[in-house]
mmCIF file of N, CA and C in Angstrom:
data_model
loop_
_atom_site.group_PDB
_atom_site.id
_atom_site.type_symbol
_atom_site.label_atom_id
_atom_site.label_comp_id
_atom_site.label_asym_id
_atom_site.label_seq_id
_atom_site.Cartn_x
_atom_site.Cartn_y
_atom_site.Cartn_z
ATOM 1 N N UNK A 1 9.209 26.735 16.200
ATOM 2 C CA UNK A 1 10.260 26.312 17.820
ATOM 3 C C UNK A 1 10.609 27.461 18.100
ATOM 4 N N UNK A 2 10.844 26.993 19.674
ATOM 5 C CA UNK A 2 10.370 28.480 20.934
ATOM 6 C C UNK A 2 12.313 29.410 20.640
ATOM 7 N N UNK A 3 11.800 30.218 21.114
ATOM 8 C CA UNK A 3 13.133 31.157 20.709
ATOM 9 C C UNK A 3 14.257 30.052 22.031
ATOM 10 N N UNK A 4 13.847 30.029 23.221
ATOM 11 C CA UNK A 4 14.574 29.073 24.140
ATOM 12 C C UNK A 4 15.303 28.261 23.480
ATOM 13 N N UNK A 5 14.468 26.896 23.071
ATOM 14 C CA UNK A 5 15.057 26.014 22.136
ATOM 15 C C UNK A 5 16.002 26.415 20.925
ATOM 16 N N UNK A 6 15.634 27.650 20.490
ATOM 17 C CA UNK A 6 16.867 27.865 19.355
ATOM 18 C C UNK A 6 17.931 28.654 20.299
ATOM 19 N N UNK A 7 17.909 29.289 21.058
ATOM 20 C CA UNK A 7 19.012 29.575 21.989
ATOM 21 C C UNK A 7 20.158 28.101 22.583
ATOM 22 N N UNK A 8 19.459 27.464 22.787
ATOM 23 C CA UNK A 8 20.096 25.974 23.451
ATOM 24 C C UNK A 8 20.923 25.506 22.627
ATOM 25 N N UNK A 9 20.173 25.381 21.323
ATOM 26 C CA UNK A 9 20.504 24.608 20.187
ATOM 27 C C UNK A 9 21.775 25.664 18.943
ATOM 28 N N UNK A 10 21.728 26.747 19.284
ATOM 29 C CA UNK A 10 22.725 27.340 18.768
ATOM 30 C C UNK A 10 24.264 27.136 19.755
ATOM 31 N N UNK A 11 23.806 27.655 20.499
ATOM 32 C CA UNK A 11 24.934 27.705 21.798
ATOM 33 C C UNK A 11 25.748 26.290 21.953
ATOM 34 N N UNK A 12 24.907 24.920 21.990
ATOM 35 C CA UNK A 12 25.219 23.772 22.124
ATOM 36 C C UNK A 12 26.365 23.707 20.807
ATOM 37 N N UNK A 13 25.243 24.067 19.883
ATOM 38 C CA UNK A 13 26.761 23.875 18.591
ATOM 39 C C UNK A 13 27.836 24.585 18.511
ATOM 40 N N UNK A 14 27.401 25.548 18.987
ATOM 41 C CA UNK A 14 28.581 26.912 18.878
ATOM 42 C C UNK A 14 29.749 26.762 19.483
ATOM 43 N N UNK A 15 29.398 26.517 20.840
ATOM 44 C CA UNK A 15 30.122 26.207 22.125
ATOM 45 C C UNK A 15 30.554 24.889 22.813
ATOM 46 N N UNK A 16 29.983 23.988 22.244
ATOM 47 C CA UNK A 16 29.960 22.520 23.301
ATOM 48 C C UNK A 16 30.044 22.764 24.369
ATOM 49 N N UNK A 17 29.403 23.022 24.823
ATOM 50 C CA UNK A 17 29.579 23.705 26.248
ATOM 51 C C UNK A 17 29.789 22.270 27.462
ATOM 52 N N UNK A 18 30.311 22.723 28.401
ATOM 53 C CA UNK A 18 30.324 21.392 29.855
ATOM 54 C C UNK A 18 28.970 21.502 30.738
ATOM 55 N N UNK A 19 28.511 22.809 30.543
ATOM 56 C CA UNK A 19 27.280 22.950 31.045
ATOM 57 C C UNK A 19 26.246 23.663 30.340
ATOM 58 N N UNK A 20 25.243 24.008 30.243
ATOM 59 C CA UNK A 20 24.350 24.837 29.680
ATOM 60 C C UNK A 20 23.258 25.423 30.171
ATOM 61 N N UNK A 21 22.747 26.520 30.754
ATOM 62 C CA UNK A 21 21.280 26.145 31.149
ATOM 63 C C UNK A 21 20.797 27.882 30.930
ATOM 64 N N UNK A 22 19.620 27.727 30.119
ATOM 65 C CA UNK A 22 19.513 28.734 29.641
ATOM 66 C C UNK A 22 17.399 29.055 30.158
ATOM 67 N N UNK A 23 17.432 30.307 30.915
ATOM 68 C CA UNK A 23 15.907 30.016 31.678
ATOM 69 C C UNK A 23 15.620 31.353 30.966
ATOM 70 N N UNK A 24 14.388 30.723 30.868
ATOM 71 C CA UNK A 24 13.216 31.754 30.610
ATOM 72 C C UNK A 24 12.611 32.801 32.052
ATOM 73 N N UNK A 25 13.553 33.999 31.835
ATOM 74 C CA UNK A 25 12.840 34.709 33.195
ATOM 75 C C UNK A 25 11.787 35.858 32.786
ATOM 76 N N UNK A 26 11.336 35.622 31.646
ATOM 77 C CA UNK A 26 9.901 36.348 31.247
ATOM 78 C C UNK A 26 9.195 36.593 32.606
ATOM 79 N N UNK A 27 8.734 35.199 32.843
ATOM 80 C CA UNK A 27 7.052 35.128 34.376
ATOM 81 C C UNK A 27 7.725 36.763 35.481
ATOM 82 N N UNK A 28 8.907 36.707 35.515
ATOM 83 C CA UNK A 28 9.473 37.616 36.690
ATOM 84 C C UNK A 28 9.268 39.424 36.041
ATOM 85 N N UNK A 29 8.681 39.675 35.048
ATOM 86 C CA UNK A 29 8.477 41.151 34.375
ATOM 87 C C UNK A 29 7.270 41.351 34.074
ATOM 88 N N UNK A 30 6.995 42.013 33.785
ATOM 89 C CA UNK A 30 5.444 43.044 33.052
ATOM 90 C C UNK A 30 5.387 42.136 31.588
ATOM 91 N N UNK A 31 4.826 40.981 31.453
ATOM 92 C CA UNK A 31 4.928 40.685 30.169
ATOM 93 C C UNK A 31 3.767 39.759 30.411
ATOM 94 N N UNK A 32 3.196 39.437 29.096
ATOM 95 C CA UNK A 32 2.068 38.135 28.891
ATOM 96 C C UNK A 32 2.503 37.305 29.064
ATOM 97 N N UNK A 33 1.504 36.355 29.391
ATOM 98 C CA UNK A 33 1.910 35.090 30.251
ATOM 99 C C UNK A 33 2.441 34.126 28.344
ATOM 100 N N UNK A 34 3.418 33.429 28.621
ATOM 101 C CA UNK A 34 3.704 32.561 28.063
ATOM 102 C C UNK A 34 4.716 33.709 26.533
ATOM 103 N N UNK A 35 5.334 34.585 27.933
ATOM 104 C CA UNK A 35 5.896 35.101 26.361
ATOM 105 C C UNK A 35 7.594 34.539 26.856
ATOM 106 N N UNK A 36 8.644 34.780 25.767
ATOM 107 C CA UNK A 36 9.866 35.133 25.570
ATOM 108 C C UNK A 36 10.841 36.485 25.709
ATOM 109 N N UNK A 37 11.051 36.791 26.455
ATOM 110 C CA UNK A 37 11.152 37.993 26.608
ATOM 111 C C UNK A 37 12.465 38.378 26.712
ATOM 112 N N UNK A 38 13.015 37.537 28.196
ATOM 113 C CA UNK A 38 14.291 37.802 29.093
ATOM 114 C C UNK A 38 14.503 36.351 29.642
ATOM 115 N N UNK A 39 15.928 36.297 29.076
ATOM 116 C CA UNK A 39 16.525 35.055 29.068
ATOM 117 C C UNK A 39 17.751 35.593 30.007
ATOM 118 N N UNK A 40 17.881 34.441 31.015
ATOM 119 C CA UNK A 40 19.510 34.148 31.534
ATOM 120 C C UNK A 40 19.996 33.007 31.356
ATOM 121 N N UNK A 41 21.486 33.070 30.371
ATOM 122 C CA UNK A 41 22.351 32.104 30.056
ATOM 123 C C UNK A 41 23.861 32.247 30.896
ATOM 124 N N UNK A 42 23.580 30.410 31.413
ATOM 125 C CA UNK A 42 24.877 30.600 31.978
ATOM 126 C C UNK A 42 25.187 29.052 31.410
ATOM 127 N N UNK A 43 26.939 29.223 30.666
ATOM 128 C CA UNK A 43 27.021 28.708 29.586
ATOM 129 C C UNK A 43 29.076 29.212 30.326
ATOM 130 N N UNK A 44 29.383 27.008 29.857
ATOM 131 C CA UNK A 44 30.356 26.806 30.902
ATOM 132 C C UNK A 44 31.271 26.385 29.362
ATOM 133 N N UNK A 45 32.269 27.201 28.851
ATOM 134 C CA UNK A 45 32.923 25.901 27.977
ATOM 135 C C UNK A 45 34.326 26.663 27.832
ATOM 136 N N UNK A 46 35.339 25.378 27.621
ATOM 137 C CA UNK A 46 36.509 25.547 27.208
ATOM 138 C C UNK A 46 36.928 26.976 25.899
ATOM 139 N N UNK A 47 35.900 26.352 25.095
ATOM 140 C CA UNK A 47 36.153 27.923 24.255
ATOM 141 C C UNK A 47 36.881 29.555 25.093
ATOM 142 N N UNK A 48 35.933 29.406 26.079
ATOM 143 C CA UNK A 48 36.388 30.761 26.922
ATOM 144 C C UNK A 48 37.698 31.001 27.626
ATOM 145 N N UNK A 49 38.520 29.587 27.676
ATOM 146 C CA UNK A 49 39.814 29.986 28.283
ATOM 147 C C UNK A 49 40.496 30.702 27.304
ATOM 148 N N UNK A 50 41.286 31.915 28.175
ATOM 149 C CA UNK A 50 42.674 32.617 27.870
ATOM 150 C C UNK A 50 41.076 34.144 27.083
ATOM 151 N N UNK A 51 40.192 34.468 27.172
ATOM 152 C CA UNK A 51 39.302 35.089 26.728
ATOM 153 C C UNK A 51 38.651 36.188 27.851
ATOM 154 N N UNK A 52 39.016 37.360 27.492
ATOM 155 C CA UNK A 52 38.173 38.435 28.796
ATOM 156 C C UNK A 52 36.731 38.914 28.566
ATOM 157 N N UNK A 53 36.039 38.514 29.956
ATOM 158 C CA UNK A 53 35.026 38.801 29.515
ATOM 159 C C UNK A 53 33.870 39.162 28.264
ATOM 160 N N UNK A 54 34.456 40.349 28.142
ATOM 161 C CA UNK A 54 33.576 41.166 26.983
ATOM 162 C C UNK A 54 33.726 40.109 25.327
ATOM 163 N N UNK A 55 34.984 39.601 25.588
ATOM 164 C CA UNK A 55 35.249 38.607 23.961
ATOM 165 C C UNK A 55 34.111 37.566 24.531
ATOM 166 N N UNK A 56 33.927 37.203 25.230
ATOM 167 C CA UNK A 56 33.507 35.974 25.477
ATOM 168 C C UNK A 56 31.404 36.364 25.200
ATOM 169 N N UNK A 57 31.006 37.431 25.730
ATOM 170 C CA UNK A 57 30.222 37.832 25.692
ATOM 171 C C UNK A 57 29.734 38.293 24.195
ATOM 172 N N UNK A 58 30.976 38.997 23.614
ATOM 173 C CA UNK A 58 30.483 39.472 22.234
ATOM 174 C C UNK A 58 30.343 38.125 20.932
ATOM 175 N N UNK A 59 31.249 37.097 21.660
ATOM 176 C CA UNK A 59 31.076 35.699 21.263
ATOM 177 C C UNK A 59 29.609 35.391 20.845
ATOM 178 N N UNK A 60 29.422 35.442 21.960
ATOM 179 C CA UNK A 60 27.484 34.853 22.405
ATOM 180 C C UNK A 60 26.739 35.054 21.658
ATOM 181 N N UNK A 61 26.753 36.777 21.926
ATOM 182 C CA UNK A 61 25.652 37.264 21.132
ATOM 183 C C UNK A 61 25.932 37.431 19.620
ATOM 184 N N UNK A 62 27.011 37.355 18.868
ATOM 185 C CA UNK A 62 27.007 37.048 17.748
ATOM 186 C C UNK A 62 26.305 35.759 17.525
ATOM 187 N N UNK A 63 26.854 34.650 17.948
ATOM 188 C CA UNK A 63 26.026 33.494 17.656
ATOM 189 C C UNK A 63 24.328 33.797 17.836
ATOM 190 N N UNK A 64 24.074 34.309 18.609
ATOM 191 C CA UNK A 64 22.217 34.861 18.999
ATOM 192 C C UNK A 64 21.779 36.528 18.324
ATOM 193 N N UNK A 65 22.688 36.295 17.210
ATOM 194 C CA UNK A 65 21.910 37.858 16.503
ATOM 195 C C UNK A 65 20.456 37.618 16.001
ATOM 196 N N UNK A 66 20.071 36.529 15.460
ATOM 197 C CA UNK A 66 19.017 36.809 14.703
ATOM 198 C C UNK A 66 17.978 36.589 16.306
ATOM 199 N N UNK A 67 18.121 35.638 17.393
ATOM 200 C CA UNK A 67 17.154 35.230 18.269
ATOM 201 C C UNK A 67 17.366 37.074 19.388
ATOM 202 N N UNK A 68 18.115 38.007 19.639
ATOM 203 C CA UNK A 68 18.386 39.380 19.975
ATOM 204 C C UNK A 68 17.293 40.022 19.126
ATOM 205 N N UNK A 69 16.868 39.979 18.236
ATOM 206 C CA UNK A 69 15.733 40.807 16.928
ATOM 207 C C UNK A 69 14.392 40.262 17.920
ATOM 208 N N UNK A 70 14.343 38.947 18.726
ATOM 209 C CA UNK A 70 13.290 39.445 19.146
ATOM 210 C C UNK A 70 12.833 39.034 20.958
ATOM 211 N N UNK A 71 13.988 39.425 21.017
ATOM 212 C CA UNK A 71 13.696 39.430 22.578
ATOM 213 C C UNK A 71 14.275 40.835 23.066
ATOM 214 N N UNK A 72 13.830 41.013 24.549
ATOM 215 C CA UNK A 72 14.539 42.349 25.311
ATOM 216 C C UNK A 72 15.266 42.305 25.965
ATOM 217 N N UNK A 73 15.371 41.353 26.768
ATOM 218 C CA UNK A 73 17.007 40.943 27.744
ATOM 219 C C UNK A 73 17.748 39.957 27.741
ATOM 220 N N UNK A 74 18.987 39.699 27.748
ATOM 221 C CA UNK A 74 19.417 38.103 28.259
ATOM 222 C C UNK A 74 21.055 38.764 29.208
ATOM 223 N N UNK A 75 20.765 37.999 29.955
ATOM 224 C CA UNK A 75 21.438 38.308 31.159
ATOM 225 C C UNK A 75 22.662 36.927 30.692
ATOM 226 N N UNK A 76 23.925 37.362 30.814
ATOM 227 C CA UNK A 76 25.115 36.031 30.221
ATOM 228 C C UNK A 76 25.963 35.997 31.637
ATOM 229 N N UNK A 77 26.207 34.759 32.127
ATOM 230 C CA UNK A 77 27.374 33.828 32.679
ATOM 231 C C UNK A 77 28.135 33.498 31.979
ATOM 232 N N UNK A 78 29.500 33.985 31.599
ATOM 233 C CA UNK A 78 29.923 32.809 30.835
ATOM 234 C C UNK A 78 31.444 32.772 31.147
ATOM 235 N N UNK A 79 31.689 31.335 31.987
ATOM 236 C CA UNK A 79 32.816 30.764 32.408
ATOM 237 C C UNK A 79 33.611 29.486 31.842
ATOM 238 N N UNK A 80 34.655 29.594 32.069
ATOM 239 C CA UNK A 80 35.344 28.686 31.747
ATOM 240 C C UNK A 80 35.086 27.419 32.755
ATOM 241 N N UNK A 81 35.540 26.271 32.749
ATOM 242 C CA UNK A 81 35.777 24.824 33.700
ATOM 243 C C UNK A 81 35.713 25.288 34.985
ATOM 244 N N UNK A 82 37.208 26.090 34.851
ATOM 245 C CA UNK A 82 37.868 25.884 36.147
ATOM 246 C C UNK A 82 36.671 27.500 37.177
ATOM 247 N N UNK A 83 36.903 28.290 36.408
ATOM 248 C CA UNK A 83 35.661 29.307 37.319
ATOM 249 C C UNK A 83 34.214 28.396 37.804
ATOM 250 N N UNK A 84 33.663 27.735 36.543
ATOM 251 C CA UNK A 84 32.388 27.455 37.847
ATOM 252 C C UNK A 84 32.845 26.444 38.106
ATOM 253 N N UNK A 85 33.690 25.376 37.984
ATOM 254 C CA UNK A 85 34.317 24.605 39.460
ATOM 255 C C UNK A 85 34.331 25.309 40.802
ATOM 256 N N UNK A 86 34.899 26.640 40.466
ATOM 257 C CA UNK A 86 35.265 27.079 41.400
ATOM 258 C C UNK A 86 34.282 28.339 42.433
ATOM 259 N N UNK A 87 33.066 28.214 41.652
ATOM 260 C CA UNK A 87 32.043 29.187 42.121
ATOM 261 C C UNK A 87 31.414 28.372 43.054
#
């Protein structure tokens, strides 16, 4: 299974997101073709209500601990539904 698919599956299972987008941005970096080394995640979940940014990121990083050992970079955008609508 591709790392991107694993990330999507785990985040869907753990956070039941209102919106999830996982972008493989590896092609923007000096890596071999078809690499899975750099990702950007936009995750909108009710579970982030009342949590500070650091707590949100820690919960995502904990969920993805296995995948993080195999990638180089992960950019996180963790939002509540209200924050996402305000964007």
